[in-house]
Short mmCIF file of C-alpha atoms in Angstrom, two decimals:
data_model
loop_
_atom_site.label_atom_id
_atom_site.label_comp_id
_atom_site.label_asym_id
_atom_site.label_seq_id
_atom_site.Cartn_x
_atom_site.Cartn_y
_atom_site.Cartn_z
CA UNK B 52 50.80 -8.55 29.57
CA UNK B 53 52.84 -10.34 26.89
CA UNK B 54 55.86 -8.66 25.32
CA UNK B 55 55.09 -6.23 22.50
CA UNK B 56 56.37 -7.94 19.38
CA UNK B 57 56.60 -4.63 17.45
CA UNK B 58 59.79 -2.62 18.05
CA UNK B 59 59.63 1.04 18.44
CA UNK B 60 61.35 1.69 15.01
CA UNK B 61 59.44 -0.95 12.98
CA UNK B 62 57.21 1.51 11.54
CA UNK B 63 54.06 -0.21 13.15
CA UNK B 64 51.04 0.57 12.72
CA UNK B 65 52.03 2.08 9.31
CA UNK B 66 53.48 0.16 6.48
CA UNK B 67 56.77 1.34 4.79
CA UNK B 68 56.18 4.38 2.63
CA UNK B 69 52.84 5.24 4.19
CA UNK B 70 52.60 8.73 5.46
CA UNK B 71 49.59 9.41 7.66
CA UNK B 72 49.91 13.18 7.06
CA UNK B 73 47.00 14.16 4.78
CA UNK B 74 47.90 15.77 1.58
CA UNK B 75 45.60 18.19 -0.20
CA UNK B 76 44.98 17.45 -3.86
CA UNK B 77 41.34 18.73 -4.19
CA UNK B 78 40.22 22.24 -3.78
CA UNK B 79 36.90 20.52 -2.84
CA UNK B 80 35.28 17.14 -3.13
CA UNK B 81 31.87 15.85 -2.31
CA UNK B 82 30.86 12.22 -2.26
CA UNK B 83 27.46 10.75 -2.25
CA UNK B 84 26.93 7.07 -1.45
CA UNK B 85 25.11 5.28 -4.24
CA UNK B 86 25.65 1.76 -3.17
CA UNK B 87 23.24 -0.64 -4.52
CA UNK B 88 21.19 2.30 -6.24
CA UNK B 89 23.90 1.93 -8.87
CA UNK B 90 22.74 -1.71 -9.58
CA UNK B 91 18.86 -1.12 -9.24
CA UNK B 92 18.74 2.02 -11.38
CA UNK B 93 18.91 0.07 -14.82
CA UNK B 94 16.62 -2.55 -13.48
CA UNK B 95 13.89 -0.06 -12.55
CA UNK B 96 14.34 1.46 -16.01
CA UNK B 97 13.95 -1.94 -17.69
CA UNK B 98 10.68 -2.31 -15.63
CA UNK B 99 9.49 0.99 -17.05
CA UNK B 100 8.14 1.92 -13.75
CA UNK B 101 8.10 5.67 -14.61
CA UNK B 102 6.77 5.33 -18.12
CA UNK B 103 3.99 2.93 -17.10
CA UNK B 104 2.79 5.28 -14.18
CA UNK B 105 2.96 8.38 -16.19
CA UNK B 106 0.98 6.85 -19.06
CA UNK B 107 -1.68 6.08 -16.67
CA UNK B 108 -1.92 9.11 -14.33
CA UNK B 109 -2.33 12.48 -15.95
CA UNK B 110 0.18 15.32 -15.31
CA UNK B 111 -1.20 18.20 -13.41
CA UNK B 112 1.04 21.04 -14.47
CA UNK B 113 -1.77 23.56 -13.88
CA UNK B 114 -1.49 22.84 -10.17
CA UNK B 115 2.22 23.63 -10.18
CA UNK B 116 3.32 19.99 -10.57
CA UNK B 117 7.08 19.95 -11.24
CA UNK B 118 7.76 16.31 -11.23
CA UNK B 119 5.60 13.51 -12.43
CA UNK B 120 3.92 10.73 -10.24
CA UNK B 121 5.96 8.28 -12.24
CA UNK B 122 9.19 10.08 -11.39
CA UNK B 123 8.35 10.10 -7.72
CA UNK B 124 7.19 6.55 -7.59
CA UNK B 125 10.32 5.32 -9.21
CA UNK B 126 12.45 7.06 -6.49
CA UNK B 127 10.23 5.74 -3.68
CA UNK B 128 10.70 2.17 -5.11
CA UNK B 129 14.49 2.79 -5.13
CA UNK B 130 14.28 3.82 -1.62
CA UNK B 131 12.44 0.71 -0.53
CA UNK B 132 15.12 -1.40 -2.19
CA UNK B 133 18.09 0.60 -0.89
CA UNK B 134 17.17 1.86 2.52
CA UNK B 135 13.30 2.00 3.58
CA UNK B 136 12.69 5.36 5.23
CA UNK B 137 9.65 6.99 6.54
CA UNK B 138 8.25 9.46 3.96
CA UNK B 139 9.47 12.61 6.10
CA UNK B 140 12.99 11.34 5.74
CA UNK B 141 13.08 10.73 1.96
CA UNK B 142 14.16 14.28 1.00
CA UNK B 143 17.36 13.93 3.29
CA UNK B 144 18.09 10.40 2.02
CA UNK B 145 18.03 11.57 -1.58
CA UNK B 146 20.48 14.44 -0.75
CA UNK B 147 22.87 11.88 0.59
CA UNK B 148 22.51 9.03 -1.79
CA UNK B 149 22.89 11.01 -5.12
CA UNK B 150 19.21 10.74 -6.28
CA UNK B 151 19.59 14.00 -8.23
CA UNK B 152 22.53 12.50 -10.31
CA UNK B 153 20.80 9.13 -10.79
CA UNK B 154 17.32 10.31 -11.52
CA UNK B 155 17.80 13.99 -12.41
CA UNK B 156 15.36 14.82 -9.75
CA UNK B 157 16.16 17.54 -7.00
CA UNK B 158 15.70 16.32 -3.49
CA UNK B 159 13.54 19.33 -2.53
CA UNK B 160 10.96 18.04 -5.11
CA UNK B 161 10.47 14.89 -2.71
CA UNK B 162 8.88 16.78 -0.01
CA UNK B 163 6.06 15.46 2.22
CA UNK B 164 3.32 17.13 0.34
CA UNK B 165 4.46 15.84 -3.02
CA UNK B 166 5.06 12.46 -1.76
CA UNK B 167 1.58 12.29 -0.22
CA UNK B 168 -0.16 13.51 -3.44
CA UNK B 169 1.78 10.88 -5.31
CA UNK B 170 0.60 7.96 -2.97
CA UNK B 171 -2.97 9.22 -3.43
CA UNK B 172 -2.62 9.17 -7.16
CA UNK B 173 -1.31 5.52 -7.03
CA UNK B 174 -4.17 4.48 -4.91
CA UNK B 175 -6.61 5.85 -7.34
CA UNK B 176 -5.10 4.01 -10.32
CA UNK B 177 -4.10 0.79 -8.29
CA UNK B 178 -5.70 -1.60 -10.69
CA UNK B 179 -4.55 0.05 -14.02
CA UNK B 180 -0.88 0.39 -12.65
CA UNK B 181 -0.59 -3.39 -11.24
CA UNK B 182 -2.14 -4.67 -14.52
CA UNK B 183 0.12 -2.88 -16.88
CA UNK B 184 3.19 -3.51 -14.80
CA UNK B 185 2.57 -7.31 -14.48
CA UNK B 186 1.93 -7.70 -18.27
CA UNK B 187 5.13 -5.75 -19.03
CA UNK B 188 7.25 -7.77 -16.66
CA UNK B 189 5.92 -11.07 -18.12
CA UNK B 190 6.89 -9.90 -21.56
CA UNK B 191 10.21 -8.14 -20.81
CA UNK B 192 11.63 -11.01 -18.70
CA UNK B 193 10.24 -13.87 -20.63
CA UNK B 194 7.90 -15.37 -18.09
CA UNK B 195 5.32 -17.89 -18.98
CA UNK B 196 2.98 -17.99 -16.07
CA UNK B 197 1.21 -21.45 -15.93
CA UNK B 198 0.91 -22.07 -12.16
CA UNK B 199 0.42 -19.31 -9.57
CA UNK B 200 1.24 -19.77 -5.95
CA UNK B 201 -1.17 -17.78 -3.63
CA UNK B 202 -0.74 -16.83 0.00
CA UNK B 203 -1.56 -13.87 2.50
CA UNK B 204 0.43 -12.09 5.18
CA UNK B 205 -0.54 -9.44 7.74
CA UNK B 206 1.38 -6.21 8.29
CA UNK B 207 1.22 -5.21 11.95
CA UNK B 208 1.12 -1.49 13.04
CA UNK B 209 1.63 -0.22 16.62
CA UNK B 210 -0.42 2.87 17.45
CA UNK B 211 -3.98 4.04 17.31
CA UNK B 212 -4.65 4.77 13.68
CA UNK B 213 -8.04 5.78 14.79
CA UNK B 214 -8.75 7.58 11.39
CA UNK B 215 -8.04 4.47 9.31
CA UNK B 216 -10.73 2.19 8.13
CA UNK B 217 -8.40 -0.28 6.46
CA UNK B 218 -6.22 -0.91 9.77
CA UNK B 219 -8.20 -3.24 11.86
CA UNK B 220 -7.71 -5.67 14.66
CA UNK B 221 -7.61 -9.10 12.94
CA UNK B 222 -6.55 -12.65 13.02
CA UNK B 223 -3.04 -14.28 13.02
CA UNK B 224 -0.15 -14.03 15.49
CA UNK B 225 -0.75 -10.62 16.71
CA UNK B 226 -4.55 -10.05 17.20
CA UNK B 227 -3.94 -7.36 19.70
CA UNK B 228 -2.34 -5.12 16.94
CA UNK B 229 -3.98 -3.31 14.13
CA UNK B 230 -3.06 -4.89 10.85
CA UNK B 231 -3.35 -4.61 7.05
CA UNK B 232 -3.98 -7.83 4.95
CA UNK B 233 -1.86 -8.41 1.89
CA UNK B 234 -2.26 -11.23 -0.65
CA UNK B 235 0.43 -12.18 -3.17
CA UNK B 236 0.36 -14.10 -6.34
CA UNK B 237 3.74 -15.46 -7.25
CA UNK B 238 4.82 -17.09 -10.63
CA UNK B 239 5.98 -20.39 -9.60
CA UNK B 240 9.02 -20.97 -11.86
CA UNK B 241 10.59 -17.59 -11.37
CA UNK B 242 9.38 -16.69 -7.82
CA UNK B 243 8.31 -13.23 -9.12
CA UNK B 244 5.15 -11.81 -7.61
CA UNK B 245 2.66 -10.72 -10.34
CA UNK B 246 -0.05 -9.19 -8.27
CA UNK B 247 -0.81 -7.95 -4.76
CA UNK B 248 -4.07 -7.11 -3.27
CA UNK B 249 -4.65 -5.00 -0.04
CA UNK B 250 -7.48 -5.85 2.28
CA UNK B 251 -8.80 -4.61 5.58
CA UNK B 252 -6.98 -6.16 8.49
CA UNK B 253 -9.95 -8.04 9.76
CA UNK B 254 -10.66 -9.91 6.56
CA UNK B 255 -10.15 -13.66 6.94
CA UNK B 256 -8.16 -15.34 4.41
CA UNK B 257 -10.94 -17.64 3.40
CA UNK B 258 -13.11 -14.59 2.33
CA UNK B 259 -10.60 -13.10 -0.16
CA UNK B 260 -9.39 -16.09 -2.12
CA UNK B 261 -11.79 -16.25 -4.92
CA UNK B 262 -11.94 -12.48 -5.56
CA UNK B 263 -8.14 -12.26 -5.68
CA UNK B 264 -7.80 -15.10 -8.11
CA UNK B 265 -10.37 -13.81 -10.38
CA UNK B 266 -8.69 -10.40 -10.54
CA UNK B 267 -5.35 -12.09 -11.32
CA UNK B 268 -6.82 -14.24 -14.10
CA UNK B 269 -8.42 -11.12 -15.54
CA UNK B 270 -5.01 -9.20 -15.32
CA UNK B 271 -3.06 -11.83 -17.20
CA UNK B 272 -5.85 -12.63 -19.57
CA UNK B 273 -5.28 -16.40 -19.06
CA UNK B 274 -8.16 -18.66 -18.32
CA UNK B 275 -6.14 -21.80 -17.91
CA UNK B 276 -3.84 -20.87 -14.84
CA UNK B 277 -3.40 -23.25 -12.31
CA UNK B 278 -3.45 -21.84 -8.61
CA UNK B 279 -1.76 -23.55 -5.62
CA UNK B 280 -2.62 -22.33 -2.29
CA UNK B 281 -2.90 -23.17 1.50
CA UNK B 282 -5.92 -24.30 3.83
CA UNK B 283 -7.60 -20.98 3.29
CA UNK B 284 -8.03 -21.72 -0.44
CA UNK B 285 -9.18 -25.26 0.21
CA UNK B 286 -12.08 -24.81 2.45
CA UNK B 287 -15.19 -26.27 1.16
CA UNK B 288 -17.10 -23.06 0.26
CA UNK B 289 -13.93 -21.82 -1.68
CA UNK B 290 -13.63 -25.11 -3.51
CA UNK B 291 -17.18 -24.76 -4.61
CA UNK B 292 -16.76 -21.17 -5.57
CA UNK B 293 -13.35 -21.77 -7.55
CA UNK B 294 -14.83 -24.73 -9.35
CA UNK B 295 -18.06 -22.70 -10.42
CA UNK B 296 -15.72 -19.89 -11.74
CA UNK B 297 -13.91 -22.49 -13.67
CA UNK B 298 -10.57 -21.68 -11.70
CA UNK B 299 -8.20 -24.62 -11.53
CA UNK B 300 -6.83 -25.15 -8.17
CA UNK B 301 -4.72 -27.50 -5.89
CA UNK B 302 -5.03 -26.84 -2.05
CA UNK B 303 -4.95 -28.71 1.27
CA UNK B 304 -8.49 -28.74 2.74
CA UNK B 305 -9.23 -28.25 6.48
CA UNK B 306 -10.60 -31.30 8.33
CA UNK B 307 -14.23 -32.06 7.11
CA UNK B 308 -16.54 -35.05 7.52
CA UNK B 309 -16.43 -35.07 3.68
CA UNK B 310 -13.20 -36.88 3.75
CA UNK B 311 -13.92 -39.45 6.56
CA UNK B 312 -14.96 -42.27 4.15
CA UNK B 313 -11.89 -41.61 1.95
CA UNK B 314 -9.57 -41.75 4.97
CA UNK B 315 -11.27 -44.89 6.30
CA UNK B 316 -10.75 -46.51 2.93
CA UNK B 317 -7.04 -46.09 2.77
CA UNK B 318 -4.81 -49.12 3.77
CA UNK B 319 -1.23 -48.96 4.88
CA UNK B 320 -0.20 -51.12 1.97
CA UNK B 321 -1.83 -48.69 -0.51
CA UNK B 322 0.04 -45.71 1.02
CA UNK B 323 3.31 -47.71 0.88
CA UNK B 324 2.93 -47.76 -3.08
CA UNK B 325 4.05 -44.14 -3.40
CA UNK B 326 6.65 -43.03 -0.90
CA UNK B 327 8.85 -40.05 -0.75
CA UNK B 328 11.90 -40.71 1.31
CA UNK B 329 13.63 -38.44 4.08
CA UNK B 330 17.25 -37.90 4.37
CA UNK B 331 17.72 -40.97 6.61
CA UNK B 332 15.81 -43.27 4.14
CA UNK B 333 12.70 -43.51 6.31
CA UNK B 334 9.31 -42.40 4.75
CA UNK B 335 8.67 -38.64 4.80
CA UNK B 336 5.44 -38.70 2.80
CA UNK B 337 3.06 -41.40 1.56
CA UNK B 338 0.55 -40.63 -0.89
CA UNK B 339 -2.45 -42.16 -2.64
CA UNK B 340 -5.57 -40.74 -4.24
CA UNK B 341 -9.40 -40.92 -4.10
CA UNK B 342 -12.44 -39.33 -5.55
CA UNK B 343 -14.56 -37.08 -3.23
CA UNK B 344 -17.81 -35.45 -3.77
CA UNK B 345 -17.45 -31.86 -2.79
CA UNK B 346 -20.79 -30.62 -1.27
CA UNK B 347 -21.94 -28.33 1.53
CA UNK B 348 -24.94 -29.06 3.86
CA UNK B 349 -25.92 -25.30 3.45
CA UNK B 350 -25.74 -25.08 -0.24
CA UNK B 351 -29.36 -24.27 -0.53
CA UNK B 352 -29.66 -22.03 2.56
CA UNK B 353 -26.59 -19.86 2.57
CA UNK B 354 -26.94 -16.80 0.32
CA UNK B 355 -23.18 -16.83 -0.33
CA UNK B 356 -23.28 -20.40 -1.74
CA UNK B 357 -26.48 -19.59 -3.96
CA UNK B 358 -25.98 -21.05 -7.33
CA UNK B 359 -22.98 -23.14 -6.69
CA UNK B 360 -22.97 -26.89 -7.65
CA UNK B 361 -21.39 -29.70 -6.00
CA UNK B 362 -18.89 -31.57 -7.98
CA UNK B 363 -16.44 -34.69 -7.94
CA UNK B 364 -12.86 -33.69 -7.10
CA UNK B 365 -9.55 -35.60 -7.07
CA UNK B 366 -8.35 -35.85 -3.53
CA UNK B 367 -4.83 -36.76 -2.33
CA UNK B 368 -4.64 -38.53 0.82
CA UNK B 369 -1.22 -37.75 2.18
CA UNK B 370 0.66 -39.14 5.16
CA UNK B 371 3.37 -36.82 6.64
CA UNK B 372 5.89 -38.07 9.12
CA UNK B 373 6.45 -34.68 11.01
CA UNK B 374 2.59 -34.31 11.14
CA UNK B 375 1.95 -37.70 12.50
CA UNK B 376 4.61 -37.04 15.18
CA UNK B 377 3.13 -33.68 16.00
CA UNK B 378 -0.54 -34.96 16.10
CA UNK B 379 0.46 -37.88 18.46
CA UNK B 380 2.32 -35.66 20.83
CA UNK B 381 -0.52 -33.22 20.86
CA UNK B 382 -3.11 -35.78 21.53
CA UNK B 383 -0.99 -37.51 24.40
CA UNK B 384 -0.52 -34.03 25.90
CA UNK B 385 -4.30 -33.19 25.69
CA UNK B 386 -5.34 -36.65 26.90
CA UNK B 387 -3.03 -36.32 29.87
CA UNK B 388 -4.39 -32.86 30.61
CA UNK B 389 -7.87 -34.06 30.41
CA UNK B 390 -7.32 -37.14 32.43
CA UNK B 391 -5.73 -35.04 35.26
CA UNK B 392 -8.46 -32.61 35.40
CA UNK B 393 -11.34 -35.45 35.31
CA UNK B 394 -9.46 -37.34 38.10
CA UNK B 395 -9.18 -33.95 40.20
CA UNK B 396 -12.99 -33.33 39.73
CA UNK B 397 -13.82 -36.84 40.60
CA UNK B 398 -11.71 -37.50 43.48
CA UNK B 399 -11.21 -34.15 45.18
CA UNK B 400 -13.94 -31.65 44.15
CA UNK B 401 -17.17 -33.48 43.49
CA UNK B 402 -19.66 -33.08 46.22
CA UNK B 403 -17.73 -30.32 47.94
CA UNK B 404 -18.67 -26.62 47.93
CA UNK B 405 -19.90 -25.45 44.40
CA UNK B 406 -19.42 -28.90 43.07
CA UNK B 407 -22.44 -29.99 44.98
CA UNK B 408 -24.40 -28.36 42.19
CA UNK B 409 -24.75 -30.85 39.33
CA UNK B 410 -25.01 -28.22 36.61
CA UNK B 411 -22.00 -26.42 37.79
CA UNK B 412 -19.95 -29.65 37.99
CA UNK B 413 -21.06 -30.61 34.50
CA UNK B 414 -20.02 -27.32 33.35
CA UNK B 415 -16.53 -27.76 34.64
CA UNK B 416 -16.40 -31.15 33.10
CA UNK B 417 -17.45 -29.67 29.64
CA UNK B 418 -14.71 -27.13 29.98
CA UNK B 419 -12.09 -29.90 29.87
CA UNK B 420 -12.97 -30.27 26.13
CA UNK B 421 -12.95 -26.78 24.95
CA UNK B 422 -11.00 -25.55 22.00
CA UNK B 423 -8.52 -28.08 20.25
CA UNK B 424 -9.54 -30.73 22.81
CA UNK B 425 -13.33 -31.02 21.65
CA UNK B 426 -12.71 -34.11 19.77
CA UNK B 427 -11.66 -36.14 22.77
CA UNK B 428 -15.11 -35.81 24.31
CA UNK B 429 -16.05 -39.09 22.41
CA UNK B 430 -12.71 -40.64 23.29
CA UNK B 431 -13.67 -40.35 27.05
CA UNK B 432 -17.11 -41.59 26.35
CA UNK B 433 -18.92 -38.22 26.82
CA UNK B 434 -18.15 -37.72 30.48
CA UNK B 435 -21.32 -37.03 32.40
CA UNK B 436 -22.22 -36.06 36.03
CA UNK B 437 -24.93 -38.39 37.35
CA UNK B 438 -26.68 -38.47 40.76
CA UNK B 439 -26.81 -41.67 42.64
CA UNK B 440 -27.84 -42.19 46.29
CA UNK B 441 -27.87 -38.46 46.95
CA UNK B 442 -24.29 -38.00 45.71
CA UNK B 443 -22.91 -36.84 42.33
CA UNK B 444 -20.76 -39.07 40.47
CA UNK B 445 -18.62 -38.57 37.27
CA UNK B 446 -19.31 -41.28 34.76
CA UNK B 447 -16.74 -41.61 31.82
CA UNK B 448 -14.57 -44.53 30.27
CA UNK B 449 -11.63 -44.39 27.66
CA UNK B 450 -12.88 -45.61 24.29
CA UNK B 451 -9.82 -47.63 23.07
CA UNK B 452 -11.31 -48.50 19.80
CA UNK B 453 -11.92 -44.83 18.99
CA UNK B 454 -8.53 -43.98 20.24
CA UNK B 455 -6.91 -46.60 17.91
CA UNK B 456 -8.80 -45.18 15.08
CA UNK B 457 -7.39 -41.65 15.77
CA UNK B 458 -3.95 -43.12 16.03
CA UNK B 459 -4.32 -44.81 12.50
CA UNK B 460 -5.19 -41.21 11.14
CA UNK B 461 -2.18 -39.52 12.49
CA UNK B 462 -0.37 -37.61 9.86
CA UNK B 463 -3.09 -37.89 7.24
CA UNK B 464 -4.54 -34.79 5.47
CA UNK B 465 -6.32 -34.12 2.18
CA UNK B 466 -5.30 -32.08 -0.81
CA UNK B 467 -8.16 -31.27 -3.22
CA UNK B 468 -7.99 -30.47 -6.94
CA UNK B 469 -10.34 -30.01 -9.87
CA UNK B 470 -7.43 -30.93 -12.16
CA UNK B 471 -8.73 -33.93 -14.03
CA UNK B 472 -6.02 -34.09 -16.74
CA UNK B 473 -4.49 -37.52 -16.15
CA UNK B 474 -1.04 -36.03 -17.36
CA UNK B 475 -1.05 -34.58 -13.78
CA UNK B 476 -0.28 -37.95 -12.06
CA UNK B 477 -0.84 -38.37 -8.30
CA UNK B 478 2.97 -37.91 -7.80
CA UNK B 479 2.98 -34.69 -9.92
CA UNK B 480 0.10 -33.17 -8.05
CA UNK B 481 1.78 -33.96 -4.68
CA UNK B 482 4.98 -32.34 -5.79
CA UNK B 483 3.21 -29.15 -6.75
CA UNK B 484 1.86 -28.96 -3.18
CA UNK B 485 5.31 -28.99 -1.73
CA UNK B 486 6.51 -25.79 -3.87
CA UNK B 487 5.75 -23.30 -1.30
CA UNK B 488 9.21 -21.66 -1.29
CA UNK B 489 8.44 -19.50 -4.27
CA UNK B 490 5.71 -17.79 -2.37
CA UNK B 491 7.12 -17.91 1.18
CA UNK B 492 10.35 -16.34 0.14
CA UNK B 493 8.87 -13.01 -1.25
CA UNK B 494 6.73 -12.78 2.00
CA UNK B 495 9.99 -12.94 4.01
CA UNK B 496 11.69 -10.32 1.71
CA UNK B 497 8.62 -7.92 2.36
CA UNK B 498 8.96 -7.98 5.97
CA UNK B 499 12.79 -8.18 6.23
CA UNK B 500 14.50 -6.61 3.29
CA UNK B 501 11.72 -4.33 1.39
CA UNK B 502 9.89 -3.40 4.64
CA UNK B 503 6.51 -1.86 4.23
CA UNK B 504 7.08 -0.52 7.76
CA UNK B 505 7.92 2.07 9.02
CA UNK B 506 4.91 3.76 7.60
CA UNK B 507 3.58 6.63 9.79
CA UNK B 508 0.63 7.22 7.50
CA UNK B 509 -2.93 7.61 8.71
CA UNK B 510 -4.87 8.20 5.45
CA UNK B 511 -6.02 5.00 3.91
CA UNK B 512 -5.42 6.17 0.27
CA UNK B 513 -1.83 6.79 1.23
CA UNK B 514 -1.43 3.53 3.03
CA UNK B 515 -2.58 1.83 0.00
CA UNK B 516 -0.50 3.85 -2.35
CA UNK B 517 2.74 2.92 -0.33
CA UNK B 518 1.65 -0.60 -0.20
CA UNK B 519 1.65 -0.48 -4.07
CA UNK B 520 5.06 1.12 -3.96
CA UNK B 521 6.28 -1.65 -1.64
CA UNK B 522 4.83 -4.37 -3.92
CA UNK B 523 6.58 -2.81 -6.91
CA UNK B 524 9.88 -2.84 -4.84
CA UNK B 525 9.26 -6.56 -3.99
CA UNK B 526 8.61 -7.24 -7.58
CA UNK B 527 12.02 -5.62 -8.57
CA UNK B 528 13.81 -7.47 -5.60
CA UNK B 529 12.51 -10.77 -6.96
CA UNK B 530 13.29 -10.02 -10.70
CA UNK B 531 16.81 -9.34 -9.65
CA UNK B 532 17.16 -12.70 -7.83
CA UNK B 533 15.57 -14.40 -10.76
CA UNK B 534 18.12 -12.79 -13.08
CA UNK B 535 20.95 -13.59 -10.75
CA UNK B 536 20.00 -17.31 -10.53
CA UNK B 537 19.60 -17.53 -14.26
CA UNK B 538 22.85 -15.83 -15.36
CA UNK B 539 25.20 -16.14 -12.43
CA UNK B 540 24.73 -18.83 -9.93
CA UNK B 541 21.64 -20.87 -8.93
CA UNK B 542 22.43 -19.95 -5.27
CA UNK B 543 22.77 -16.29 -6.00
CA UNK B 544 20.62 -13.92 -3.81
CA UNK B 545 19.67 -10.31 -4.26
CA UNK B 546 20.86 -9.54 -0.75
CA UNK B 547 24.36 -10.78 -1.74
CA UNK B 548 24.40 -8.94 -4.93
CA UNK B 549 23.44 -5.56 -3.44
CA UNK B 550 26.36 -6.08 -1.13
CA UNK B 551 28.82 -6.34 -3.87
CA UNK B 552 27.75 -2.72 -4.78
CA UNK B 553 27.75 -1.20 -1.38
CA UNK B 554 30.98 0.73 -1.65
CA UNK B 555 30.03 2.69 -4.93
CA UNK B 556 29.95 6.57 -4.61
CA UNK B 557 29.46 9.51 -6.82
CA UNK B 558 32.14 12.07 -6.44
CA UNK B 559 32.05 15.75 -7.59
CA UNK B 560 34.84 18.40 -6.95
CA UNK B 561 37.51 20.53 -8.18
CA UNK B 562 41.30 19.78 -8.41
CA UNK B 563 43.99 22.21 -7.16
CA UNK B 564 44.71 23.22 -10.75
CA UNK B 565 41.05 24.35 -11.28
CA UNK B 566 39.93 21.23 -13.18
CA UNK B 567 36.42 20.12 -12.35
CA UNK B 568 35.39 16.60 -12.30
CA UNK B 569 32.43 14.20 -11.45
CA UNK B 570 32.75 10.47 -11.50
CA UNK B 571 31.38 7.23 -10.18
CA UNK B 572 33.99 5.87 -7.77
CA UNK B 573 34.95 2.37 -6.53
CA UNK B 574 33.44 0.68 -9.62
CA UNK B 575 35.37 -2.41 -10.43
CA UNK B 576 35.50 -4.81 -13.51
CA UNK B 577 33.49 -7.27 -11.58
CA UNK B 578 30.65 -4.81 -11.23
CA UNK B 579 30.69 -4.15 -15.08
CA UNK B 580 30.65 -7.89 -15.64
CA UNK B 581 27.77 -8.32 -13.33
CA UNK B 582 25.60 -5.70 -14.84
CA UNK B 583 26.38 -7.10 -18.33
CA UNK B 584 25.39 -10.61 -17.21
CA UNK B 585 22.33 -9.59 -15.51
CA UNK B 586 21.15 -8.04 -18.73
CA UNK B 587 21.12 -4.51 -17.33
CA UNK B 588 23.51 -2.63 -19.54
CA UNK B 589 20.49 -1.15 -21.25
CA UNK B 590 19.01 2.41 -21.81
CA UNK B 591 21.20 4.90 -19.74
CA UNK B 592 23.47 1.91 -18.90
CA UNK B 593 24.04 0.88 -22.56
CA UNK B 594 27.46 2.19 -22.78
CA UNK B 595 28.64 0.43 -19.69
CA UNK B 596 29.50 -2.71 -21.82
CA UNK B 597 32.17 -0.67 -23.56
CA UNK B 598 33.92 0.53 -20.46
CA UNK B 599 37.42 -0.76 -19.94
CA UNK B 600 38.73 -0.11 -16.37
CA UNK B 601 42.37 0.22 -15.80
#
C-alpha cells in the first residue's frame, strides 16, 4: 500500500469548520420528494386534463364518490411521468411524493377500487376524451397539423391473462407472448402524438390503417391532412381504400408485380439525376419518379374491396445504398445455402433410402425454396427430379440473366402517393418519407420512459383505460420536449429536463421555538428561469415569475 498522504491531524475527511455531530434545530421535520412532479404539475394544468375529463365524465356523488375521475386521472398521468408504478402501489407512492400537497388529494383516496373505477370510466368515454384533449392541445400549444406520421407498436405481457379478450398472441418480435396493439398519430413538426388507438393483439397492421386515419381526420376536423406511414399503410388494398376515402398519403409499398414495369424502365443515368449523398460523399439515396396504375386482381371478387376504384398514383423509385448492400448479402447467403443443399441431394442422397422415392426427393428439393428463398426457384431454373434409365436425377441450372436482373434491382423500392400537387416535387416527397424520427421517438418514450407496463390488470376495460392514461402521459412528455426545444435548446430533452428537478422536496415541520413551517426546498434560480421560459408559470404557478431567491 502507498503511504497515506493525509496526516492524522489534517482534519480529513472533514473540512475545516465542519462538525459531524448533529445539531437539533427542528422539533420535527418531514420531507416528501417532489422531484420532476414540481415541473410537470403546471404542464398537466395547462393541458387541462382534469377539467376536460370531468366535463365529459359525470360525477357520482350518490355512490359516495369523493374525488372525481379527472382528479384521479391527472395523478395517474403524473405517476406515469414521474415513476410508473402498478396500481396497487399508487397510494404509497402518493404518500411519499407529496401528492396531497401538489394536488390537494389525500393518498387514501387513491385506493385500488377507486383507481379501477376511474379506468373503467376512461374506457367508456375514450373517444370523447381523446378528441377533446387533442383539440385543446392543438390550440393551447399553437400546433398546425398538416402532416401526420402514423405507426404501430406492440406492448407485450407475460402471464396467462385468460380473462382478456384484448390481449392476444399476435405478430411482431415476440409472437409467443400475448400483446396489445397500439397505433400512434404524431404531428410531424412538433413530434407530439395527437391520437392513439388500442387494438386486439392479433390485429395485423394492414387491417387497422384506414380505420385509424379516418378517426383522426374526424377528430381534428381537417380533410386535407397528409399521412405518412410504413409498409403497412402502403399495401395495395390500403392504397385503394385510402384513395377512395380521399385520404392523402405517402407510404412505401411492399413488393408487387404492379411495380415491375416501373422498375424495369428506370436507368442508372436517370437515377443519378437526383442523388442524396452520404457522409463520405458517396450516394446514399437515388430517386426518380413514375406513374403507376394501382389496381388489385380481386377487386371484383373480394368483399373487403367492394366499391373501390383503381387509380393512377405517383410512384417514387428509390435506390438505397444500405438496402442494396443488405439485399446483395442476403441473396448471396441464400444462393450458397440452396447450392449446398441441392449439391448434397444430387451427390449424396439421391437414389439412397427414402430418396429413392421420386415424390419424396422432389419435396426435399422444394423445401430449399421455402420462405424468403422462394424467389430463387426461377434463378435455379425450377429444379426438378427426373427419372432416367431407372435412376433419379436432379435437373437444374443457374439462370445468369435472371440473376443479373435481380442484382440490378438491388436497393430499389417504391413509395406510393396520391398527392398530385406539383408543388410537392419528387425531392420534397422523398424527404417526407425520411422523417420517421418524429413518430419513432414517442414509441421509444412509451416503452422506456413512460412505460405502459407494469400493468397487472386483467379486465379489458381497465387495460384500455390505463392505455389512455399512458397515452396522455406520452403526450405530456412530448409536449414538454417540444417546449424545451422551442424555448431552451434544439437539443434539449424531457429526460434531461426532469433530472434538473430531481432534488426538489416539500418540507413541513416545527422549529424549536414552536414556529411551524412548510416550504418547497432545493428550488434554485435556474429552476424558476426554466419554468418561466417553458411557459409554465401559469395557473397555480403564476406567482413563481415574481419569486426572487437569495
